[in-house]
Short mmCIF file of C-alpha atoms and ligand atoms in Angstrom, two decimals:
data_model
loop_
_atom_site.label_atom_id
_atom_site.label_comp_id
_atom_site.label_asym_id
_atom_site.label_seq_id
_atom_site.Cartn_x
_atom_site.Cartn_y
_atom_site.Cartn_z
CA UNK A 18 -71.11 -21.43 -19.94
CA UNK A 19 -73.09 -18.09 -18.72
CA UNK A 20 -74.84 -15.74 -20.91
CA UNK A 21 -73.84 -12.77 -20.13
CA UNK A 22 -74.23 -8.66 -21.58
CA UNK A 23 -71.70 -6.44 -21.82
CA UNK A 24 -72.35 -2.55 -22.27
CA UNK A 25 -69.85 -0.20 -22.45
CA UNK A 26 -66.97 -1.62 -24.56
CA UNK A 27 -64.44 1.11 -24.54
CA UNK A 28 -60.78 1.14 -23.65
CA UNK A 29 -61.54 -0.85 -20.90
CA UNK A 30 -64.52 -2.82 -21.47
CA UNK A 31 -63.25 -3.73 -24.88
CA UNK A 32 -60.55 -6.16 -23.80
CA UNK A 33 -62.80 -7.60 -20.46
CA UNK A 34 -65.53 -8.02 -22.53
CA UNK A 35 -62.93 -10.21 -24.98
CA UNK A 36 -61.52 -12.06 -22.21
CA UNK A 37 -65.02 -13.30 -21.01
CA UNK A 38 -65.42 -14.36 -24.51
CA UNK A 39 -62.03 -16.10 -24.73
CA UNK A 40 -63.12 -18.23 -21.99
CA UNK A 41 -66.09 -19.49 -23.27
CA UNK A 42 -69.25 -17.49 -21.92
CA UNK A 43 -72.00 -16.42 -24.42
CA UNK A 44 -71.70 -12.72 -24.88
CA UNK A 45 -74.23 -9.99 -25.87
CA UNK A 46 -72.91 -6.81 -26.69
CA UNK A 47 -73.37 -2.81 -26.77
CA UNK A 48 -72.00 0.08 -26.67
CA UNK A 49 -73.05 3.97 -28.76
CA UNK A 50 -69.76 3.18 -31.13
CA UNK A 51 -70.48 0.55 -33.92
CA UNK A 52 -67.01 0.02 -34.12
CA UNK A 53 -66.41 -1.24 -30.62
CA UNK A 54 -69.30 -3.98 -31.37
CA UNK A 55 -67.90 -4.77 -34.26
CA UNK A 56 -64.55 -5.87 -32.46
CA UNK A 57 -66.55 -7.55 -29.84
CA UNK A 58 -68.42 -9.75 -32.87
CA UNK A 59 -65.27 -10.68 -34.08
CA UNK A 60 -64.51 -11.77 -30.96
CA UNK A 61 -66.90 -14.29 -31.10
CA UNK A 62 -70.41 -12.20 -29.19
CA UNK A 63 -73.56 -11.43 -30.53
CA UNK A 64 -74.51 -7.63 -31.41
CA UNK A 65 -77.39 -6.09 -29.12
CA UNK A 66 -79.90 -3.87 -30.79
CA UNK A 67 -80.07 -1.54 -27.35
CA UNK A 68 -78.63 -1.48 -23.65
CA UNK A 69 -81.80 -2.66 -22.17
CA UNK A 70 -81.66 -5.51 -25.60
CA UNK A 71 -78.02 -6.78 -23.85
CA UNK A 72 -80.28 -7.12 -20.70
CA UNK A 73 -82.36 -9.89 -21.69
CA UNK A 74 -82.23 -13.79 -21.82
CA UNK A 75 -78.94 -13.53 -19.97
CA UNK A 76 -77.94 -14.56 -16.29
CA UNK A 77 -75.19 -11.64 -15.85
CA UNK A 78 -75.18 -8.29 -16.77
CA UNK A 79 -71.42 -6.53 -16.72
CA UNK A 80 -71.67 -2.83 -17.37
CA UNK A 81 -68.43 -0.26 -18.11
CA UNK A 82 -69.36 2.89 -18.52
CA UNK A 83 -67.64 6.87 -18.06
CA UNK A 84 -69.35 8.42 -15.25
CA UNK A 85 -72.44 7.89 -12.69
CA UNK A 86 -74.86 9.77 -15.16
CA UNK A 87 -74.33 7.45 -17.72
CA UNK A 88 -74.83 4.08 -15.14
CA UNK A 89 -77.82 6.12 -13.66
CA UNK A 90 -79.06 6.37 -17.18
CA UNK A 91 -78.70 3.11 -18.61
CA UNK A 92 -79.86 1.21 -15.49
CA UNK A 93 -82.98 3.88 -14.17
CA UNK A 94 -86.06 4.78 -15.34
CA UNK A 95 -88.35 3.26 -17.93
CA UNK A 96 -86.62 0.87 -20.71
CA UNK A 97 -83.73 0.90 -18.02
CA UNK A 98 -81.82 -2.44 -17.53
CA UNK A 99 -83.30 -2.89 -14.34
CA UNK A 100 -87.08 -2.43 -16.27
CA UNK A 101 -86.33 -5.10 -18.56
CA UNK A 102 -84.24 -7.85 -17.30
CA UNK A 103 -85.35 -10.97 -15.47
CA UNK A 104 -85.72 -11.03 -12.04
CA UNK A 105 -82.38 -13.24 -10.27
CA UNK A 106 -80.35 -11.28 -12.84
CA UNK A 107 -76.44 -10.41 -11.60
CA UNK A 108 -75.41 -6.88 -12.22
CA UNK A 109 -71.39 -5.82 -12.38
CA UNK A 110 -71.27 -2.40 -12.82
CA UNK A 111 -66.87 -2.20 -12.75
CA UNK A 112 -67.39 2.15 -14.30
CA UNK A 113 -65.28 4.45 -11.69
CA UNK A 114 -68.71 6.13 -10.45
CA UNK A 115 -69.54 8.29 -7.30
CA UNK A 116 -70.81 6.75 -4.47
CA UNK A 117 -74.27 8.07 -3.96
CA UNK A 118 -75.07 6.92 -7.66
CA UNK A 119 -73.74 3.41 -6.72
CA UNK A 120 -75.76 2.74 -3.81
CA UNK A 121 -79.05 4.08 -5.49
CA UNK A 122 -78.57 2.21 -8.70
CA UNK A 123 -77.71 -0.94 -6.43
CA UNK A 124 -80.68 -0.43 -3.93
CA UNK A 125 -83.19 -0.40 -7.05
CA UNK A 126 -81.70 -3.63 -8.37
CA UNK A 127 -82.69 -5.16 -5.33
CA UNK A 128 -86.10 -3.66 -5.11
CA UNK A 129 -87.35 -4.90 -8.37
CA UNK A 130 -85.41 -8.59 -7.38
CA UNK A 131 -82.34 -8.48 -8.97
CA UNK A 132 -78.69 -8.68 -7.42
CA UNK A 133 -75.51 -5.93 -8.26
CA UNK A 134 -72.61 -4.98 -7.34
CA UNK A 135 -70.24 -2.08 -7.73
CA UNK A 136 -66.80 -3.12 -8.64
CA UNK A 137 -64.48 -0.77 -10.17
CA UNK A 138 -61.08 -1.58 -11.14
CA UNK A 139 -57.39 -1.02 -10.91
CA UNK A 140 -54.57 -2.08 -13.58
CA UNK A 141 -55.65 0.37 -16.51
CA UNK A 142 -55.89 -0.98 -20.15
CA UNK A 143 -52.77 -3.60 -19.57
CA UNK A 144 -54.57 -5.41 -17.01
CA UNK A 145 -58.06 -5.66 -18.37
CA UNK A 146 -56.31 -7.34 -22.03
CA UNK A 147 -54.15 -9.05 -19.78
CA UNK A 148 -57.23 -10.13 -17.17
CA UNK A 149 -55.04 -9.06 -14.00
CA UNK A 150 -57.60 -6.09 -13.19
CA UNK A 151 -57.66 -5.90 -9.44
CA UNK A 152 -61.66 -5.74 -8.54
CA UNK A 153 -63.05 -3.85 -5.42
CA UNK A 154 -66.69 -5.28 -4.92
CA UNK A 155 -69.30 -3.97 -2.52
CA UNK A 156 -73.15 -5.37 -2.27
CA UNK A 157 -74.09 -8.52 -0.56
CA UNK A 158 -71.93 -11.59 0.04
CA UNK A 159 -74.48 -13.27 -2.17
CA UNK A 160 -74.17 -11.01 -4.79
CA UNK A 161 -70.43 -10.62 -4.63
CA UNK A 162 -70.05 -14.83 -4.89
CA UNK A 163 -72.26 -15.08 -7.53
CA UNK A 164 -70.31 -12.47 -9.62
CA UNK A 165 -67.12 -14.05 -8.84
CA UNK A 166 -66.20 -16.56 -11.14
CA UNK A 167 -66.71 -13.88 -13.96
CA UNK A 168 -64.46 -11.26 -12.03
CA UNK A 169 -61.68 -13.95 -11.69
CA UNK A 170 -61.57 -14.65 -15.58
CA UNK A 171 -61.34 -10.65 -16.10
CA UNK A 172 -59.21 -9.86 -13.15
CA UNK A 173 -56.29 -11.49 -10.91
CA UNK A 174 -56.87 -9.57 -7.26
CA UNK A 175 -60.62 -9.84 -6.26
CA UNK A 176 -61.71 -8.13 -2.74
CA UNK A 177 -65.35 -7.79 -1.24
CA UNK A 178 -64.77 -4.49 0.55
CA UNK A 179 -68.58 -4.65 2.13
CA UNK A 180 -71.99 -3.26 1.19
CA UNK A 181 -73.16 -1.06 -1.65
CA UNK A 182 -70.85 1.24 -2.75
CA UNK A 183 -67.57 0.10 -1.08
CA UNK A 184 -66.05 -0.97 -4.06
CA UNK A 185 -66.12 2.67 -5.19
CA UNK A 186 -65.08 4.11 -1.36
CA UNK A 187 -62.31 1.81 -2.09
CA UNK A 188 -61.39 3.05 -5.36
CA UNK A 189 -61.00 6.47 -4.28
CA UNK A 190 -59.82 6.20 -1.36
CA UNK A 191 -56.26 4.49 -3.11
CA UNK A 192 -56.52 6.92 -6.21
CA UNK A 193 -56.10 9.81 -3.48
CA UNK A 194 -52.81 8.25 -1.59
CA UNK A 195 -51.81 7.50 -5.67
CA UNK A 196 -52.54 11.37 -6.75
CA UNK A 197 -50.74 12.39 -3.55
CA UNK A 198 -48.06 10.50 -3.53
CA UNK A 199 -46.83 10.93 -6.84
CA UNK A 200 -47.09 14.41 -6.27
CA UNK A 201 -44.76 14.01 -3.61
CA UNK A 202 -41.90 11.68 -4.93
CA UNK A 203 -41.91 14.49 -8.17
CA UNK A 204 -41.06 17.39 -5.36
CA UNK A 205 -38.46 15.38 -3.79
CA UNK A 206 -36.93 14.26 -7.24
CA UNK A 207 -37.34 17.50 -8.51
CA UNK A 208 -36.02 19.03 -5.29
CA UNK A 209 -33.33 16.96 -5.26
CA UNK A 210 -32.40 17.73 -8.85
CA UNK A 211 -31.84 21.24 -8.09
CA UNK A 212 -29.81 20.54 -5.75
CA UNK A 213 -27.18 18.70 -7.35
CA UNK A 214 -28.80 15.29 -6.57
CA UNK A 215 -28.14 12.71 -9.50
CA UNK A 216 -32.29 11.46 -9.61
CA UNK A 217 -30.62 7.37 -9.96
CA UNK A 218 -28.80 7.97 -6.35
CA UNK A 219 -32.24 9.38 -4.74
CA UNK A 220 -33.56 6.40 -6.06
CA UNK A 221 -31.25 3.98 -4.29
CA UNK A 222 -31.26 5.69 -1.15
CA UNK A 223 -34.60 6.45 -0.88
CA UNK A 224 -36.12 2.83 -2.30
CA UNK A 225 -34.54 1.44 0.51
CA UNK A 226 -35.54 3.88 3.02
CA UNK A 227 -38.71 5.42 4.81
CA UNK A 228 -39.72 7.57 1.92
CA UNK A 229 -40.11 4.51 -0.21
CA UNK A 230 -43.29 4.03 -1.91
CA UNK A 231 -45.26 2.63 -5.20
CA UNK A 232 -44.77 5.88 -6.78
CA UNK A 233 -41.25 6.09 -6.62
CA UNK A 234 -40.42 2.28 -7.09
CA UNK A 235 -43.07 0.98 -9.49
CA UNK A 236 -44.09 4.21 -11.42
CA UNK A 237 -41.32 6.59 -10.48
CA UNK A 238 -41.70 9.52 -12.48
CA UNK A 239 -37.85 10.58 -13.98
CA UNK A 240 -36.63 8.39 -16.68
CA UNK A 241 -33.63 5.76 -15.61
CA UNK A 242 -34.95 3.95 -12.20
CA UNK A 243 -37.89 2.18 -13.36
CA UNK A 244 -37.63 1.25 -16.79
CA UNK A 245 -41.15 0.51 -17.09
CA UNK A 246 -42.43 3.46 -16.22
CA UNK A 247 -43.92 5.82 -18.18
CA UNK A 248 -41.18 8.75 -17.93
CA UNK A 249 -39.06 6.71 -20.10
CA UNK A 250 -41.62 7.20 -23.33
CA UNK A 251 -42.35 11.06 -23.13
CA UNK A 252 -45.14 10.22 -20.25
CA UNK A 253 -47.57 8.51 -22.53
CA UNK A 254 -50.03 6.57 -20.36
CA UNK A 255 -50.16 4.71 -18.50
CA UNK A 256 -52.57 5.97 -16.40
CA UNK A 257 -53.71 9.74 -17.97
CA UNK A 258 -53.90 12.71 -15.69
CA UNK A 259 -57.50 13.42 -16.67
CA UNK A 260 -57.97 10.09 -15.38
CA UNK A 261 -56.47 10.53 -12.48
CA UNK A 262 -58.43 14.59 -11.77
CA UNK A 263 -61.97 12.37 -12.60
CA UNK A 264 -60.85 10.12 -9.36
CA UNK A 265 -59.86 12.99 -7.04
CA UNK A 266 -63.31 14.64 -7.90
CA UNK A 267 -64.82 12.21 -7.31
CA UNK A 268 -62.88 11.67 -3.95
CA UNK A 269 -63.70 15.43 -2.98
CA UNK A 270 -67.51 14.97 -3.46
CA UNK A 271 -66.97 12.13 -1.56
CA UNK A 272 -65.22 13.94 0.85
CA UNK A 273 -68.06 16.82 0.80
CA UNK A 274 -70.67 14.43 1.74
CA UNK A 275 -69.12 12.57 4.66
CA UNK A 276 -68.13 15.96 5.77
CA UNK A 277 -64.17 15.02 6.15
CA UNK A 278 -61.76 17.13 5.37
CA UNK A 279 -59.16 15.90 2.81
CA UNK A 280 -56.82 18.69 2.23
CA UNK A 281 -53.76 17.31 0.20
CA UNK A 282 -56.67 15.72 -1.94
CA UNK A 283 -57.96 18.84 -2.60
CA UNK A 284 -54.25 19.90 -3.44
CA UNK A 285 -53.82 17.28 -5.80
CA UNK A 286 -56.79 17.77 -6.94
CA UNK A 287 -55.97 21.39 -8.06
CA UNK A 288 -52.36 20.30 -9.51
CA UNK A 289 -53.97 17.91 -12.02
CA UNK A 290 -56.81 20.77 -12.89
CA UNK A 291 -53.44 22.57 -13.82
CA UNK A 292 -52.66 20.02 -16.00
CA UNK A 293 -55.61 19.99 -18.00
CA UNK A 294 -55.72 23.76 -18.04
CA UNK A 295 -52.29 23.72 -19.92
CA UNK A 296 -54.05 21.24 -22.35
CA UNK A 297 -51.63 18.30 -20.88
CA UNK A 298 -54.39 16.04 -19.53
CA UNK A 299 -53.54 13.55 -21.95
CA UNK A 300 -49.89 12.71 -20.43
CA UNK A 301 -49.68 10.48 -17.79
CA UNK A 302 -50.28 11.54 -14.33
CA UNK A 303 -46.40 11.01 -13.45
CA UNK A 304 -46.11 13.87 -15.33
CA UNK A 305 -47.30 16.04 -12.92
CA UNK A 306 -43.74 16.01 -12.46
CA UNK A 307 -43.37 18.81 -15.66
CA UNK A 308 -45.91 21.29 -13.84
CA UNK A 309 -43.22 20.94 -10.69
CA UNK A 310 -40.15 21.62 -12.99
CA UNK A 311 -42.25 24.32 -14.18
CA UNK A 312 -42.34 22.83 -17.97
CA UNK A 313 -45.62 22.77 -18.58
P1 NAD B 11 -63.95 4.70 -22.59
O1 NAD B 11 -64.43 6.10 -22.79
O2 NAD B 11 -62.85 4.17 -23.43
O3 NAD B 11 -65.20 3.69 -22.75
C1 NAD B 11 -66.50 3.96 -22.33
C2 NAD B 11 -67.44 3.33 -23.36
O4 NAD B 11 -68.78 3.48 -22.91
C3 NAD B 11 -67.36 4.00 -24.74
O5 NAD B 11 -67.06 3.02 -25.73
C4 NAD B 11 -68.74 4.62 -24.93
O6 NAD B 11 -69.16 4.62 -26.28
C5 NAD B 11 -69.58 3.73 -24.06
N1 NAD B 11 -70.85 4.34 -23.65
C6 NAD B 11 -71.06 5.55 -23.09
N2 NAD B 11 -72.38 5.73 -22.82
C7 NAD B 11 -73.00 4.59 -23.22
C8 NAD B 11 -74.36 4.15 -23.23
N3 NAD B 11 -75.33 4.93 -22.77
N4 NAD B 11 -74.63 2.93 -23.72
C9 NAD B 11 -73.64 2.14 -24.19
N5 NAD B 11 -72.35 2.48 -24.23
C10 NAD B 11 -72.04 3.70 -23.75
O7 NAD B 11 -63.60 4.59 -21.03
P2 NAD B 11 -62.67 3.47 -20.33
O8 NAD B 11 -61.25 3.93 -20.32
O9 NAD B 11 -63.03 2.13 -20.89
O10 NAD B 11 -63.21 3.59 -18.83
C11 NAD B 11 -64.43 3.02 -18.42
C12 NAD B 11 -64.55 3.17 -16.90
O11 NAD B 11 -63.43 2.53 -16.29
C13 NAD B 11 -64.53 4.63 -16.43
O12 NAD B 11 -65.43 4.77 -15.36
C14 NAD B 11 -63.09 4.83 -15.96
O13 NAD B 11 -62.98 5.83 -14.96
C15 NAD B 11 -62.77 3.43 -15.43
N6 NAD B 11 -61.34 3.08 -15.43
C16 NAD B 11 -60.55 3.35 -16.51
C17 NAD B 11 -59.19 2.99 -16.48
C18 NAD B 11 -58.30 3.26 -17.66
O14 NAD B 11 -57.08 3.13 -17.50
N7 NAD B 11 -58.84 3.58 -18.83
C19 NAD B 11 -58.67 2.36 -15.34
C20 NAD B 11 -59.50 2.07 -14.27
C21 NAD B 11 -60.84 2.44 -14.32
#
């Protein structure tokens, strides 16, 4: 049994944070909504007072947080985590976070003795209650093995994708061909559509042929050919399109600073800005397909 603290216990830190807890691990808990730790002491953890409070007497530290200002925050600086805990202490940060902010945040873990790693996640709020999260770790191979037992009780598909802030290269990297490629398979079904194209017999042709991809045949975005997915229930995520626009910024920063283009990023980009302009963020990012059909 590890002790371990958990901050950040939202939609997706909620259920990890249970699952760690279902299997047996001593948990300390916060997060800024009372009503999230109280869930978590139900659970079975013990309430925190503070972040940095979560940080102490424990061997791991797993943090899942919104953006790279709140990690920077919580970690950095006096009465950070990385002031207060004990030196040999493992840090999982799994918040989607920019890459510069990763590798700082890691490199000062290691400077005042610590270990950490950056591993965000893919499988949304189904895969963290059902612990099937697929993790994408960067930071040492030390670091990474140490973390891994916990990762494998939260998660099903766990990679080391290198140093610092790999896990997050990763990340974006997939949410781009995602944003893109959904945007795509909506044209083509849309396209199609118009043209007198039943959307089921695009499906079977196209499933089967070169244009066949996870958009179309795990998440495809008309209702009929995927049962599952979330076109069949009024594109309720799922995966939200504000979700998916806070990826593919943070894959064109990314882009910015390794100076490479990524123009259909920067397309897709733009599509699910239009989203949230039309005050449709919430929906899931399949229906990006509306904004093509010109319904939203
Ligand atoms: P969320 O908003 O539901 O949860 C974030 C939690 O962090 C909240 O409960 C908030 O109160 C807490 N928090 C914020 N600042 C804090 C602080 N200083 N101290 C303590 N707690 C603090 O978000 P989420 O959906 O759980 O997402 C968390 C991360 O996971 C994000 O980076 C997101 O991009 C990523 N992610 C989300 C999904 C998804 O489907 N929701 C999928 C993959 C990755």
């Amino acid at each position: 049994m590890a002790k371990i603290g958990f901050i950040g216990l939202g939609n997706m830190g909620g259920p990890m944070a249970k699952n760690l807890a279902k299997a047996g691990h001593a948990l300390k808990v916060f997060d800024l909504a009372p009503a999230a730790v109280a869930a978590l002491v139900e659970a079975g953890a013990t309430k925190a007072a503070s972040a940095s409070d979560a940080a102490k007497d424990v061997e791991f530290v797993v943090t899942m947080l919104p953006a790279g200002e709140h990690v920077r925050s919580v970690y950095l600086g006096e009465g950070g985590l990385l002031s207060v805990a004990a030196k040999g202490t493992v840090f999982i940060d799994s918040s989607t976070i920019d890459v510069p902010s990763a590798r700082e945040t890691i490199a000062a873990a290691e400077k005042a003795g610590m270990m950490m790693i950056d591993a965000p996640v893919s499988g949304g709020v189904g895969g963290a209650e059902a612990g099937t999260l697929t993790f994408m770790a960067g930071g040492t191979v030390d670091a990474f093995e140490k973390a891994k037992p916990l990762l494998e009780i939260m998660g099903k598909n766990i990679f080391h994708a290198g140093a610092a802030g790999n896990g997050q290269v990763a990340k974006v990297c997939n949410n781009m061909i995602l944003g893109i490629s959904m945007i795509g398979v909506s044209e083509a079904f849309v396209l199609g559509e118009k043209l007198g194209l039943d959307a089921q017999t695009l499906f079977d042709i196209s499933s089967t042929a070169s244009g066949q991809c996870w958009s179309m045949t795990s998440y495809c975005p008309v209702p009929g050919p995927v049962p599952a997915s979330p076109a069949n229930r009024n594109y309720k995520p799922g995966f939200s399109a504000a979700m998916m626009l806070k990826d593919l910024r943070l894959a064109q920063d990314a882009s910015k600073t390794a100076r490479t283009p990524t123009p259909l990023g920067a397309q897709a980009a733009q599509l699910y800005a239009l989203m949230e302009a039309a005050g449709e963020e919430n929906l899931d990012f399949s229906g990006v397909i509306k904004l093509i059909r010109g319904e939203i």
